[in-house]
Tab-separated table of C-alpha atoms and ligand atoms in Angstrom:
chain	number	residue	atom	x	y	z
N	1	MET	CA	-57.210	-26.564	-82.714
N	2	LEU	CA	-55.973	-23.762	-83.001
N	3	GLU	CA	-57.916	-21.088	-85.396
N	4	LEU	CA	-56.852	-17.951	-87.054
N	5	ASN	CA	-59.935	-16.009	-88.581
N	6	GLU	CA	-59.846	-13.695	-90.397
N	7	VAL	CA	-57.414	-12.488	-88.820
N	8	SER	CA	-56.256	-8.760	-89.448
N	9	VAL	CA	-53.381	-6.040	-88.129
N	10	ARG	CA	-52.865	-2.831	-88.113
N	11	TYR	CA	-50.119	-1.541	-86.425
N	12	PRO	CA	-50.608	1.868	-85.159
N	13	GLY	CA	-50.171	4.485	-87.386
N	14	SER	CA	-49.278	2.307	-90.333
N	15	LYS	CA	-51.899	2.655	-93.353
N	16	LEU	CA	-50.676	-1.489	-94.443
N	17	ASP	CA	-52.241	-4.224	-93.001
N	18	ALA	CA	-49.164	-6.524	-90.921
N	19	LEU	CA	-51.689	-9.323	-91.542
N	20	SER	CA	-54.187	-9.129	-94.271
N	21	ASP	CA	-57.148	-11.326	-93.431
N	22	ILE	CA	-55.871	-14.653	-92.295
N	23	ASN	CA	-57.362	-18.044	-92.387
N	24	LEU	CA	-56.307	-20.668	-91.476
N	25	THR	CA	-56.698	-23.684	-88.915
N	26	PHE	CA	-53.637	-25.995	-87.335
N	27	GLU	CA	-54.001	-29.217	-86.227
N	28	GLN	CA	-51.936	-31.312	-83.006
N	29	GLY	CA	-49.323	-33.536	-85.071
N	30	GLU	CA	-48.365	-30.763	-87.811
N	31	PHE	CA	-45.160	-29.268	-87.972
N	32	VAL	CA	-45.525	-25.761	-89.784
N	33	CYS	CA	-42.877	-24.139	-90.923
N	34	ILE	CA	-44.066	-19.692	-91.967
N	35	LEU	CA	-42.283	-18.716	-94.869
N	36	GLY	CA	-42.000	-15.357	-96.607
N	37	LYS	CA	-39.646	-11.791	-97.052
N	38	SER	CA	-38.780	-9.732	-94.388
N	39	GLY	CA	-42.266	-7.728	-92.783
N	40	SER	CA	-44.182	-10.115	-94.992
N	41	GLY	CA	-45.751	-10.282	-90.899
N	42	LYS	CA	-44.743	-13.590	-90.044
N	43	SER	CA	-43.875	-12.661	-86.246
N	44	THR	CA	-46.950	-10.751	-85.924
N	45	MET	CA	-48.989	-13.871	-87.141
N	46	ILE	CA	-46.928	-15.900	-83.930
N	47	ARG	CA	-47.655	-12.667	-81.830
N	48	CYS	CA	-51.203	-13.314	-82.454
N	49	ILE	CA	-51.596	-17.145	-82.034
N	50	ASN	CA	-49.504	-16.584	-78.741
N	51	GLY	CA	-51.888	-13.930	-77.598
N	52	LEU	CA	-49.061	-11.347	-77.468
N	53	GLN	CA	-50.917	-9.774	-80.074
N	54	THR	CA	-54.375	-9.267	-80.492
N	55	PRO	CA	-56.170	-8.617	-84.182
N	56	THR	CA	-57.307	-5.579	-84.753
N	57	THR	CA	-60.245	-7.272	-86.726
N	58	GLY	CA	-61.158	-11.398	-86.434
N	59	GLU	CA	-60.368	-14.187	-84.278
N	60	VAL	CA	-57.704	-16.552	-82.558
N	61	ARG	CA	-59.328	-19.358	-81.556
N	62	TRP	CA	-57.419	-22.402	-79.006
N	63	LYS	CA	-59.428	-25.258	-78.633
N	64	GLY	CA	-62.571	-23.399	-80.152
N	65	GLN	CA	-62.427	-20.257	-77.654
N	66	ALA	CA	-61.399	-16.303	-78.870
N	67	LEU	CA	-58.329	-15.734	-76.559
N	68	SER	CA	-59.447	-12.344	-76.997
N	69	ASN	CA	-62.771	-13.275	-75.209
N	70	MET	CA	-60.603	-15.182	-72.449
N	71	LYS	CA	-60.215	-14.220	-68.629
N	72	GLU	CA	-56.454	-13.343	-67.769
N	73	GLU	CA	-55.715	-16.521	-65.442
N	74	GLN	CA	-57.379	-18.456	-68.518
N	75	LEU	CA	-54.526	-17.098	-70.917
N	76	ARG	CA	-51.949	-17.895	-68.482
N	77	LYS	CA	-53.231	-21.041	-69.101
N	78	VAL	CA	-53.022	-21.407	-72.654
N	79	ARG	CA	-49.735	-19.979	-72.702
N	80	ARG	CA	-48.537	-21.984	-70.456
N	81	GLN	CA	-49.838	-25.022	-73.231
N	82	MET	CA	-47.282	-22.748	-75.528
N	83	GLY	CA	-43.783	-23.766	-75.153
N	84	MET	CA	-42.023	-20.883	-77.263
N	85	ILE	CA	-38.058	-20.498	-78.856
N	86	PHE	CA	-36.859	-17.271	-80.359
N	87	GLN	CA	-33.899	-16.229	-83.238
N	88	HIS	CA	-31.843	-15.100	-79.993
N	89	PHE	CA	-33.028	-17.713	-76.830
N	90	ASN	CA	-33.216	-15.119	-74.825
N	91	LEU	CA	-31.891	-17.057	-71.826
N	92	VAL	CA	-29.869	-15.265	-69.008
N	93	PRO	CA	-26.285	-15.311	-69.526
N	94	ARG	CA	-25.668	-16.015	-65.741
N	95	LEU	CA	-26.774	-18.501	-64.871
N	96	SER	CA	-26.312	-22.082	-65.292
N	97	VAL	CA	-28.636	-24.707	-67.848
N	98	ILE	CA	-30.672	-25.785	-65.440
N	99	GLN	CA	-32.290	-22.668	-63.647
N	100	ASN	CA	-32.010	-21.204	-66.876
N	101	VAL	CA	-34.415	-24.193	-67.723
N	102	LEU	CA	-36.754	-23.574	-65.123
N	103	THR	CA	-37.550	-20.526	-65.909
N	104	GLY	CA	-39.765	-22.943	-67.596
N	105	THR	CA	-42.005	-24.059	-64.951
N	106	PHE	CA	-43.266	-19.950	-63.883
N	107	GLY	CA	-47.068	-20.360	-66.367
N	108	TYR	CA	-46.805	-22.914	-63.544
N	109	ARG	CA	-45.795	-20.986	-59.549
N	110	ASN	CA	-47.261	-19.198	-58.348
N	111	SER	CA	-45.637	-15.493	-58.205
N	112	PHE	CA	-44.200	-15.743	-54.533
N	113	LYS	CA	-41.538	-18.619	-55.761
N	114	ASN	CA	-40.880	-16.915	-58.822
N	115	LEU	CA	-38.987	-14.384	-57.062
N	116	ILE	CA	-37.533	-16.301	-54.394
N	117	GLY	CA	-36.057	-18.869	-57.666
N	118	TRP	CA	-37.211	-21.989	-55.339
N	119	PHE	CA	-37.896	-25.551	-56.967
N	120	SER	CA	-39.350	-27.972	-55.648
N	121	ASP	CA	-37.070	-31.206	-56.463
N	122	GLN	CA	-39.477	-33.003	-58.336
N	123	GLU	CA	-39.074	-30.066	-60.891
N	124	LYS	CA	-35.015	-30.276	-60.871
N	125	GLN	CA	-35.498	-33.966	-61.619
N	126	GLN	CA	-38.274	-33.043	-64.397
N	127	ALA	CA	-35.730	-30.372	-65.556
N	128	LYS	CA	-32.806	-32.889	-65.545
N	129	GLN	CA	-34.764	-34.795	-67.601
N	130	VAL	CA	-35.381	-32.250	-70.225
N	131	ILE	CA	-31.888	-30.807	-70.507
N	132	ALA	CA	-31.090	-35.045	-70.996
N	133	ASP	CA	-33.921	-34.874	-73.544
N	134	VAL	CA	-31.101	-32.386	-75.260
N	135	ASP	CA	-28.468	-33.653	-74.862
N	136	LEU	CA	-27.314	-31.302	-72.612
N	137	SER	CA	-26.816	-33.178	-69.554
N	138	SER	CA	-23.279	-33.502	-68.664
N	139	MET	CA	-23.241	-29.295	-68.581
N	140	ALA	CA	-26.371	-28.671	-67.133
N	141	ASP	CA	-24.729	-26.569	-64.317
N	142	ARG	CA	-22.166	-24.484	-66.812
N	143	ARG	CA	-23.603	-21.561	-67.313
N	144	VAL	CA	-25.319	-20.033	-70.684
N	145	GLU	CA	-23.051	-17.604	-71.128
N	146	HIS	CA	-20.294	-20.425	-71.671
N	147	LEU	CA	-22.151	-22.177	-74.217
N	148	SER	CA	-22.112	-22.035	-78.108
N	149	GLY	CA	-25.017	-20.701	-80.461
N	150	GLY	CA	-26.655	-24.573	-81.652
N	151	GLN	CA	-25.627	-25.981	-77.608
N	152	LYS	CA	-27.770	-22.676	-76.332
N	153	GLN	CA	-30.237	-23.252	-78.841
N	154	ARG	CA	-31.882	-26.491	-77.135
N	155	VAL	CA	-31.619	-25.034	-74.076
N	156	GLY	CA	-34.656	-22.614	-75.308
N	157	ILE	CA	-35.579	-25.939	-76.399
N	158	ALA	CA	-35.616	-27.150	-73.034
N	159	ARG	CA	-36.461	-24.820	-71.287
N	160	ALA	CA	-40.386	-24.524	-73.677
N	161	LEU	CA	-40.219	-28.683	-73.352
N	162	LEU	CA	-40.256	-28.275	-69.147
N	163	GLN	CA	-43.925	-26.353	-69.936
N	164	GLN	CA	-45.188	-29.977	-71.187
N	165	PRO	CA	-46.349	-27.798	-74.068
N	166	GLN	CA	-48.843	-28.802	-77.111
N	167	ILE	CA	-47.864	-26.238	-78.785
N	168	MET	CA	-44.296	-24.944	-79.942
N	169	LEU	CA	-43.615	-21.853	-81.958
N	170	GLY	CA	-40.343	-20.878	-82.036
N	171	ASP	CA	-39.649	-17.006	-84.019
N	172	GLU	CA	-36.454	-18.135	-86.942
N	173	PRO	CA	-34.976	-20.527	-83.804
N	174	VAL	CA	-32.302	-21.278	-86.182
N	175	SER	CA	-32.042	-17.622	-88.041
N	176	SER	CA	-28.527	-17.007	-86.409
N	177	LEU	CA	-27.017	-20.132	-86.020
N	178	ASP	CA	-24.561	-22.574	-88.946
N	179	PRO	CA	-26.488	-24.437	-91.091
N	180	GLY	CA	-24.085	-27.547	-90.106
N	181	THR	CA	-26.273	-26.062	-86.121
N	182	SER	CA	-29.458	-25.663	-87.881
N	183	ASN	CA	-30.425	-28.745	-89.316
N	184	HIS	CA	-29.770	-30.008	-86.175
N	185	ILE	CA	-31.640	-28.555	-83.522
N	186	PHE	CA	-34.523	-28.918	-86.870
N	187	SER	CA	-33.950	-32.710	-86.289
N	188	LEU	CA	-34.423	-32.341	-82.062
N	189	LEU	CA	-37.744	-29.835	-82.571
N	190	ASP	CA	-38.481	-33.105	-84.844
N	191	GLN	CA	-38.183	-35.028	-83.011
N	192	MET	CA	-39.789	-33.942	-79.920
N	193	HIS	CA	-42.330	-32.785	-82.376
N	194	LYS	CA	-42.902	-35.797	-83.116
N	195	GLN	CA	-42.370	-37.991	-79.455
N	196	ARG	CA	-44.415	-36.002	-77.780
N	197	ASN	CA	-47.709	-35.159	-80.507
N	198	LEU	CA	-47.103	-31.229	-80.789
N	199	LEU	CA	-48.305	-29.087	-83.457
N	200	THR	CA	-44.885	-27.489	-83.635
N	201	ILE	CA	-45.010	-23.559	-85.827
N	202	ILE	CA	-41.028	-22.631	-86.817
N	203	ASN	CA	-41.166	-18.827	-89.115
N	204	VAL	CA	-37.899	-19.559	-90.873
N	205	HIS	CA	-35.759	-18.063	-94.222
N	206	ASP	CA	-34.565	-21.126	-94.798
N	207	VAL	CA	-36.749	-22.767	-97.782
N	208	ASN	CA	-34.781	-26.233	-97.749
N	209	LEU	CA	-34.986	-26.358	-93.513
N	210	ALA	CA	-38.366	-25.644	-93.615
N	211	LYS	CA	-39.244	-28.245	-96.425
N	212	ARG	CA	-36.618	-31.195	-94.859
N	213	TYR	CA	-39.325	-31.096	-92.224
N	214	ALA	CA	-42.672	-29.166	-91.858
N	215	THR	CA	-45.141	-31.689	-92.892
N	216	ARG	CA	-46.973	-28.451	-94.677
N	217	LEU	CA	-45.712	-25.528	-95.561
N	218	VAL	CA	-47.782	-21.369	-95.017
N	219	ALA	CA	-45.979	-18.433	-96.866
N	220	LEU	CA	-46.568	-15.268	-96.597
N	221	LYS	CA	-46.336	-11.891	-98.601
N	222	ASN	CA	-47.113	-8.575	-97.690
N	223	GLY	CA	-49.800	-9.519	-94.539
N	224	GLN	CA	-51.538	-12.443	-96.718
N	225	VAL	CA	-50.869	-16.327	-97.579
N	226	ILE	CA	-49.869	-16.905	-101.148
N	227	PHE	CA	-49.345	-20.370	-100.418
N	228	ASP	CA	-51.118	-23.715	-97.941
N	229	GLY	CA	-50.127	-26.958	-98.534
N	230	LYS	CA	-47.215	-29.735	-98.788
N	231	PRO	CA	-43.860	-29.553	-99.237
N	232	GLU	CA	-43.429	-30.978	-102.259
N	233	GLU	CA	-46.220	-28.754	-103.524
N	234	PHE	CA	-44.140	-25.646	-102.983
N	235	THR	CA	-41.356	-25.922	-106.297
N	236	ASN	CA	-39.877	-22.901	-107.288
N	237	GLN	CA	-42.213	-21.470	-109.165
N	238	GLU	CA	-43.053	-19.838	-105.448
N	239	PHE	CA	-40.464	-19.800	-104.677
N	240	LEU	CA	-39.786	-17.407	-107.334
N	241	GLU	CA	-43.541	-15.468	-105.981
N	242	ILE	CA	-41.991	-15.412	-102.236
N	243	TYR	CA	-38.793	-14.225	-102.250
N	244	GLU	CA	-38.881	-12.311	-106.353
N	245	SER	CA	-35.429	-14.119	-106.149
N	246	LYS	CA	-33.706	-16.292	-106.818
N	247	ASP	CA	-30.731	-17.099	-104.610
N	248	ASN	CA	-30.455	-20.501	-101.651
N	249	TYR	CA	-33.123	-21.769	-103.408
N	250	THR	CA	-32.084	-25.809	-104.688
N	251	ASP	CA	-35.203	-27.389	-104.686
N	252	SER	CA	-34.325	-30.572	-102.260
N	253	ASN	CA	-36.174	-33.338	-101.058
N	254	THR	CA	-34.157	-36.070	-99.474
N	255	ARG	CA	-33.830	-35.667	-95.382
B	1	ATP	N1	-44.568	-2.698	-83.094
B	1	ATP	C1	-45.002	-3.044	-84.096
B	1	ATP	N2	-44.873	-1.385	-84.369
B	1	ATP	C2	-45.856	-0.695	-86.053
B	1	ATP	N3	-45.593	-1.772	-87.261
B	1	ATP	C3	-44.801	-2.318	-86.877
B	1	ATP	C4	-44.238	-3.504	-85.092
B	1	ATP	N4	-43.802	-5.294	-85.699
B	1	ATP	C5	-44.336	-4.699	-86.906
B	1	ATP	N5	-44.580	-4.012	-87.903
B	1	ATP	C6	-44.873	-4.401	-88.837
B	1	ATP	O1	-45.637	-4.871	-89.023
B	1	ATP	C7	-44.775	-5.667	-91.043
B	1	ATP	C8	-44.838	-7.589	-91.065
B	1	ATP	O2	-43.737	-7.204	-90.040
B	1	ATP	P1	-43.371	-8.499	-88.137
B	1	ATP	O3	-41.983	-8.537	-88.109
B	1	ATP	O4	-44.162	-8.894	-88.319
B	1	ATP	O5	-42.070	-9.237	-90.516
B	1	ATP	P2	-41.650	-10.646	-90.661
B	1	ATP	O6	-42.062	-11.383	-91.453
B	1	ATP	O7	-41.513	-11.497	-89.225
B	1	ATP	O8	-40.298	-9.967	-90.855
B	1	ATP	P3	-38.216	-10.952	-90.219
B	1	ATP	O9	-38.513	-11.519	-91.307
B	1	ATP	O10	-37.674	-9.180	-90.369
B	1	ATP	O11	-39.305	-11.072	-88.956
B	1	ATP	C9	-43.720	-4.739	-90.801
B	1	ATP	O12	-44.101	-3.863	-92.537
B	1	ATP	C10	-43.130	-4.031	-90.104
B	1	ATP	O13	-42.446	-2.756	-90.007
B	2	MG	MG1	-40.386	-11.621	-87.940
């Protein structure tokens, strides 16, 4: 359903490709973790998938159609099928949990309603539902600036869910969280992914977390795919090849 065909990206002024000839096909229901050292191209790949970055050559296809051939309105429609969560949450600190979550409807609304911040009762009801789904009902009216990092990321997930996405994308969504909270966020992503049959694609540095939750691992090195397989196929050897270091690796497949 989502294909990257010979995708390469070279940023202006650079002599090297940030992504080089990537060929990947992702199916609905997969939980994919993207691994790779800093600078390997993970964020660039996520930006190509959500249409924020146009490949220098090659194309990203969604349900058979190239994003680069889509008109503005069609691209907007595709984008709202892609929920996105971020390392630094990208929330508005002074607004409440529910106000932040409601901005997830913006892709569906006309810009005048967005401008005046008017939301229907139905939209508010849907927002309350996704807030309950991430177990934050008791905090719906609290300002986001008063929440912990893990709670903020749950707001980020609720906002993405309100878009009723088919794909959930994450660019290092747990990199600023402690290990226990990171596990909790991944477990929530896993739950949402199963309940809604989402295609989930998450960039992550923690290999153990990736192995625990992903159905498929893709590893990048210097902009190229050097591993694409099941978590149990990802061995110490692969780890060494990607990170060139034994640090932070313990082999665990237990949940
Ligand atoms: N906007 C940009 N302009 C120029 N070069 C860029 C830009 N964004 C990324 N790059 C370069 O492209 C390469 C891939 O970067 P990218 O951010 O995709 O890596 P990453 O795997 O996400 O790294 P990290 O783990 O640090 O987030 C790097 O060499 C980076 O310096
Ligand atoms: Mg990155």
